[in-house]
Amino acid sequence: METFRNVCPRNCYGTCGIISHVENGMLTKVTGDPKHGFSRGRLCAKGYAYTQFVYNSYRLKYPIIQSPRGSGNWKRISWDDAYNIIAEKILELNDRYGSNLALSYSKFSGNIGLLHFATEGMFNSFGPHTKPFGNLCMGTGEMAIKTSFGKMASPVPEDMAEAKLIVIWGANPAVTNIHQMKFIYAARKKGAKIVVIDPVFTETALKADLYIQIKPGSDAYLSFGIAKLLLEKKTPEHHPEHLNGWEEYKNFLQNNVDMDQICQKTGVKYEYIEKLAELYHNCKPAATWSGFGIQRNKYGGESVEALNSLAALSGNINVVKGGGVYFAHGDIYDFPLNLANFPEKKHPSISQSRLINISNFAAAIRELKEPPVKFLWIASRSPLSQDQNFKAWEELFQEMELIVTVDLYMTNAAKMSDIILPAASHFEEEDLNVGYWHHWLAINEKAIPPYFEAKSDLQIARELTKRLNELSPGFSDFPYDLEPIDWIKKELTPEIKKIYGISSYKDLLDGPRHRKQIETVCEEAFSFHIPKKWNPDAQDKKPYPYRLLSPQSLLKIHSQFSNISWLHPELEETVAEISKKTAEEKDIKDGMKVRIFNGHGTVTATAKINAFLPEDVILVRQTAKNTINRLITTRLHDENNPESTYFYDSFVDISKKEGH
Amino acid sequence: MIKQMGFIFNADACIGCMACEVACRNENKTFANVKWRRVTKISQDSFLSNSCNHCSSPECFRVCPESAFTKRYDGIVLIDSSLCNGCKLCVQACPYDAPQFDYETNKVTKCQMCYPRQDQGLLPACVEACSTAALGLTDLEVFMDPKAVPAIEGFPDIRITQPSIAFYPVRKKERYFLEN
Ligand code: SF4
Ligand code: SF4
Ligand code: SF4
């Protein structure tokens, strides 16, 4: 038996270290890497199911092609043929339009290893194309953190154990970040109070010492309410007068924030707001955790900024272990990201790629003319499971001349593609991984040979660019001779080696390494922010009566892991959680089939009554196939900003299905 | 008997993440309907992660016509599945659904407390996997903690078999819901 070091590359807070156990080239077992200081030798349920993820009868084995698109009439082809078809289309479009602007790709977080930026690198090597930018998951929060602190930073999650108060706003670590729970519990053991503020009575709320239910999207209001009461408790000599924007913030709290309005907006009673203010006043250090959930609505940026201000007012932005604002960090940007930032090949007349916002990808691409986009490459993503605006996607698909999907499984998007290329799992490739929550760097070794004919994104980029150059010399300047290890070495610049205290990639073979210096925020760079428009009386227009919340499922990440029988012995079901009142009004019983609908479509689901759900909320967890995202179509404030998608600004109605 | 190895389950800490359940499968490669450990929500406030409890008076042991069950020196209850005739009497007798009937082999298997791991000085796979330390292992002959209790709400009757498990109950929490 041999063992290898791997890293779980899912879009997850964990980025856990894995030890893979291999016998005769087969992955027989996975365990947690005990040298990983955040996950500490453990994985989550999904992680422990990785042998089934790798060896799975649903996994794609060979390149396949279907015609017509969507027919399911798939035929196996050789990699050679697949490359030829793809390369010929790319060259033909280049011929037709005189550039590669007709090419685009949709790639996101299916595998967040650094070598998976090979897809971006490959497109850059073609020269100007149509390029998505932004971060549909946490862009809005990221902008808000930068507005407040001048940079992206998030404290060491292990240090949360030193907090005396932990306030979790709109995050559910018991489901999405289970390894953080032990640090939260460690703090509690030492006397800390754990508070959860969330419209949903989550698994984390169940464990909290204090849970306060809030109306969805009203986090900014609640934090202003807490701040106002906290300010009243502070004697003037304890005011943070030295911080930028203090006077305006103070005036705003004193003159514009009306507690009756706050109570009404948030649905939280005055005495509970008082309780929270008391806690922020008395417990230091206090850790404030801005969950991704609070920034999934159009007030999300303001909510994150308001929480940053509350943390500052309560004296918690200095670098004291256990204090600070947790969101996500930008350690990844310290790396050269040679693949993501691979220099764009020069074009004689077009200076750079056309940029489109990934948070509104499908609709934005369809607007483009001269030339229109005709070729779409999908990797590390199934937009027809987890993106929004499916109508735009479906129309976009119809307008494409070739759609190529790289995936391990037959996702909803793969089904609508022309060619699918089978992707390698992280056990079948080398990689280098940094997360966005903890500050560990780890190497991912190739532990087993590829499953049938699967290949990594990097291998595909190498082989396709080579083929393109054979057909059209000089088309791409991708350095296809470089091996994965060369790219790993290129990421480990002297600066990076210093940051992580390593002298070579080989040090990582002995175990993950923690950053030596953590990016921290400082009071000098901080500024208070007050909302640009403040009109608490304004009522949000609701085109349909229920707000749709669509958080992650425990045993999936979007569509990933949905085919694993250890995790999902039964067929996948889309479950709609509704309040008791909704159930009564609509005469719906537990287990009944229901229709959830709005102007974008209808999704059939099974009803489940949730006694703790706000009356005007319907909650549907993420699924792979029959996905609730079909009902989600949202708008950005500004297409030019890297905002995230406001998934929770979706409204729906519900009815019994006929026959009940 | 020198020892009685048993589980400690902290209901206040368990988040229902199912890592223990799947870690057991990863270790012991049980497939399909055979679940040696299971995580369920047993009450409004609590999850339960439960397996064979290696009871002091194991009913499985008592009812098995083939004497397929044994109890080790350390209290671990084992089944020799090669002796199992598939009658399922143990499945019916156990209050905890621990004996699992495998429809592929027509035999019963169950949690063996990872004795091969314990014999090497390792923790059971499920215990090792629990990131919140909600699931623990102890020798109940020596374990003593006034805060521990013999059962929690929703756990099956312990009087029949005297399961080798101790609990920490859920502590009281403060919660404020919207009044709508
Ligand atoms: S999904 Fe997340 S928690 Fe689970 S093993 Fe992967 S990184 Fe760790
Ligand atoms: S691993 Fe631990 S916390 Fe998770 S379900 Fe099992 S006992 Fe509970
Ligand atoms: S002790 Fe071992 S066999 Fe028993 S439930 Fe835990 S992992 Fe499974």
JSON list of N, CA and C and ligand atoms in Angstrom, two decimals, chain B residues 9 13-21 37 39 47 49 126 129-135, ligand 2:
[
{"chain": "B", "resi": 9, "resn": "PHE", "atom": "N", "xyz": [-21.27, 9.90, 23.38]},
{"chain": "B", "resi": 9, "resn": "PHE", "atom": "CA", "xyz": [-21.89, 10.75, 22.38]},
{"chain": "B", "resi": 9, "resn": "PHE", "atom": "C", "xyz": [-22.33, 12.06, 23.02]},
{"chain": "B", "resi": 13, "resn": "ALA", "atom": "N", "xyz": [-22.80, 18.67, 21.05]},
{"chain": "B", "resi": 13, "resn": "ALA", "atom": "CA", "xyz": [-21.78, 19.02, 20.06]},
{"chain": "B", "resi": 13, "resn": "ALA", "atom": "C", "xyz": [-22.11, 18.52, 18.66]},
{"chain": "B", "resi": 14, "resn": "CYS", "atom": "N", "xyz": [-22.82, 17.41, 18.55]},
{"chain": "B", "resi": 14, "resn": "CYS", "atom": "CA", "xyz": [-23.03, 16.79, 17.23]},
{"chain": "B", "resi": 14, "resn": "CYS", "atom": "C", "xyz": [-23.82, 17.71, 16.31]},
{"chain": "B", "resi": 15, "resn": "ILE", "atom": "N", "xyz": [-23.29, 17.91, 15.11]},
{"chain": "B", "resi": 15, "resn": "ILE", "atom": "CA", "xyz": [-23.93, 18.78, 14.13]},
{"chain": "B", "resi": 15, "resn": "ILE", "atom": "C", "xyz": [-24.64, 17.97, 13.04]},
{"chain": "B", "resi": 16, "resn": "GLY", "atom": "N", "xyz": [-24.66, 16.68, 13.17]},
{"chain": "B", "resi": 16, "resn": "GLY", "atom": "CA", "xyz": [-25.36, 15.86, 12.18]},
{"chain": "B", "resi": 16, "resn": "GLY", "atom": "C", "xyz": [-24.67, 15.82, 10.83]},
{"chain": "B", "resi": 17, "resn": "CYS", "atom": "N", "xyz": [-23.34, 16.00, 10.81]},
{"chain": "B", "resi": 17, "resn": "CYS", "atom": "CA", "xyz": [-22.64, 16.18, 9.53]},
{"chain": "B", "resi": 17, "resn": "CYS", "atom": "C", "xyz": [-22.47, 14.87, 8.75]},
{"chain": "B", "resi": 18, "resn": "MET", "atom": "N", "xyz": [-22.64, 13.73, 9.42]},
{"chain": "B", "resi": 18, "resn": "MET", "atom": "CA", "xyz": [-22.57, 12.42, 8.78]},
{"chain": "B", "resi": 18, "resn": "MET", "atom": "C", "xyz": [-21.16, 11.98, 8.38]},
{"chain": "B", "resi": 19, "resn": "ALA", "atom": "N", "xyz": [-20.15, 12.72, 8.82]},
{"chain": "B", "resi": 19, "resn": "ALA", "atom": "CA", "xyz": [-18.78, 12.31, 8.51]},
{"chain": "B", "resi": 19, "resn": "ALA", "atom": "C", "xyz": [-18.51, 10.93, 9.12]},
{"chain": "B", "resi": 20, "resn": "CYS", "atom": "N", "xyz": [-19.00, 10.69, 10.32]},
{"chain": "B", "resi": 20, "resn": "CYS", "atom": "CA", "xyz": [-18.76, 9.41, 10.99]},
{"chain": "B", "resi": 20, "resn": "CYS", "atom": "C", "xyz": [-19.39, 8.26, 10.19]},
{"chain": "B", "resi": 21, "resn": "GLU", "atom": "N", "xyz": [-20.61, 8.48, 9.73]},
{"chain": "B", "resi": 21, "resn": "GLU", "atom": "CA", "xyz": [-21.31, 7.43, 8.98]},
{"chain": "B", "resi": 21, "resn": "GLU", "atom": "C", "xyz": [-20.56, 7.07, 7.71]},
{"chain": "B", "resi": 37, "resn": "ARG", "atom": "N", "xyz": [-23.08, 2.41, 10.86]},
{"chain": "B", "resi": 37, "resn": "ARG", "atom": "CA", "xyz": [-23.34, 3.60, 11.67]},
{"chain": "B", "resi": 37, "resn": "ARG", "atom": "C", "xyz": [-24.33, 4.49, 10.93]},
{"chain": "B", "resi": 39, "resn": "VAL", "atom": "N", "xyz": [-26.54, 8.34, 11.15]},
{"chain": "B", "resi": 39, "resn": "VAL", "atom": "CA", "xyz": [-26.82, 9.62, 11.80]},
{"chain": "B", "resi": 39, "resn": "VAL", "atom": "C", "xyz": [-28.26, 9.99, 11.51]},
{"chain": "B", "resi": 47, "resn": "PHE", "atom": "N", "xyz": [-29.26, 15.47, 17.16]},
{"chain": "B", "resi": 47, "resn": "PHE", "atom": "CA", "xyz": [-28.95, 14.38, 16.25]},
{"chain": "B", "resi": 47, "resn": "PHE", "atom": "C", "xyz": [-28.48, 13.20, 17.08]},
{"chain": "B", "resi": 49, "resn": "SER", "atom": "N", "xyz": [-25.78, 9.87, 16.44]},
{"chain": "B", "resi": 49, "resn": "SER", "atom": "CA", "xyz": [-24.95, 9.02, 15.61]},
{"chain": "B", "resi": 49, "resn": "SER", "atom": "C", "xyz": [-24.86, 7.69, 16.34]},
{"chain": "B", "resi": 126, "resn": "CYS", "atom": "N", "xyz": [-14.93, 6.01, 12.73]},
{"chain": "B", "resi": 126, "resn": "CYS", "atom": "CA", "xyz": [-15.98, 7.01, 12.94]},
{"chain": "B", "resi": 126, "resn": "CYS", "atom": "C", "xyz": [-15.56, 8.04, 13.99]},
{"chain": "B", "resi": 129, "resn": "ALA", "atom": "N", "xyz": [-13.05, 10.40, 12.66]},
{"chain": "B", "resi": 129, "resn": "ALA", "atom": "CA", "xyz": [-13.59, 11.32, 11.67]},
{"chain": "B", "resi": 129, "resn": "ALA", "atom": "C", "xyz": [-14.36, 12.47, 12.29]},
{"chain": "B", "resi": 130, "resn": "CYS", "atom": "N", "xyz": [-14.77, 12.34, 13.51]},
{"chain": "B", "resi": 130, "resn": "CYS", "atom": "CA", "xyz": [-15.69, 13.35, 14.07]},
{"chain": "B", "resi": 130, "resn": "CYS", "atom": "C", "xyz": [-14.93, 14.62, 14.42]},
{"chain": "B", "resi": 131, "resn": "SER", "atom": "N", "xyz": [-15.17, 15.68, 13.65]},
{"chain": "B", "resi": 131, "resn": "SER", "atom": "CA", "xyz": [-14.39, 16.90, 13.83]},
{"chain": "B", "resi": 131, "resn": "SER", "atom": "C", "xyz": [-14.84, 17.71, 15.04]},
{"chain": "B", "resi": 132, "resn": "THR", "atom": "N", "xyz": [-16.00, 17.44, 15.56]},
{"chain": "B", "resi": 132, "resn": "THR", "atom": "CA", "xyz": [-16.48, 18.21, 16.71]},
{"chain": "B", "resi": 132, "resn": "THR", "atom": "C", "xyz": [-16.24, 17.48, 18.02]},
{"chain": "B", "resi": 133, "resn": "ALA", "atom": "N", "xyz": [-15.64, 16.30, 17.94]},
{"chain": "B", "resi": 133, "resn": "ALA", "atom": "CA", "xyz": [-15.42, 15.45, 19.12]},
{"chain": "B", "resi": 133, "resn": "ALA", "atom": "C", "xyz": [-16.74, 15.07, 19.80]},
{"chain": "B", "resi": 134, "resn": "ALA", "atom": "N", "xyz": [-17.82, 15.06, 19.01]},
{"chain": "B", "resi": 134, "resn": "ALA", "atom": "CA", "xyz": [-19.10, 14.64, 19.57]},
{"chain": "B", "resi": 134, "resn": "ALA", "atom": "C", "xyz": [-19.10, 13.14, 19.83]},
{"chain": "B", "resi": 135, "resn": "LEU", "atom": "N", "xyz": [-18.31, 12.43, 19.03]},
{"chain": "B", "resi": 135, "resn": "LEU", "atom": "CA", "xyz": [-18.28, 10.97, 19.17]},
{"chain": "B", "resi": 135, "resn": "LEU", "atom": "C", "xyz": [-16.92, 10.59, 19.74]},
{"chain": "C", "resi": 2, "resn": "SF4", "atom": "S1", "xyz": [-19.10, 13.10, 12.73]},
{"chain": "C", "resi": 2, "resn": "SF4", "atom": "FE1", "xyz": [-19.51, 13.79, 14.81]},
{"chain": "C", "resi": 2, "resn": "SF4", "atom": "S2", "xyz": [-20.65, 15.71, 14.55]},
{"chain": "C", "resi": 2, "resn": "SF4", "atom": "FE2", "xyz": [-20.72, 14.63, 12.60]},
{"chain": "C", "resi": 2, "resn": "SF4", "atom": "S3", "xyz": [-22.64, 13.45, 12.70]},
{"chain": "C", "resi": 2, "resn": "SF4", "atom": "FE3", "xyz": [-21.00, 12.09, 13.41]},
{"chain": "C", "resi": 2, "resn": "SF4", "atom": "S4", "xyz": [-21.02, 12.36, 15.63]},
{"chain": "C", "resi": 2, "resn": "SF4", "atom": "FE4", "xyz": [-22.15, 14.06, 14.79]}
]
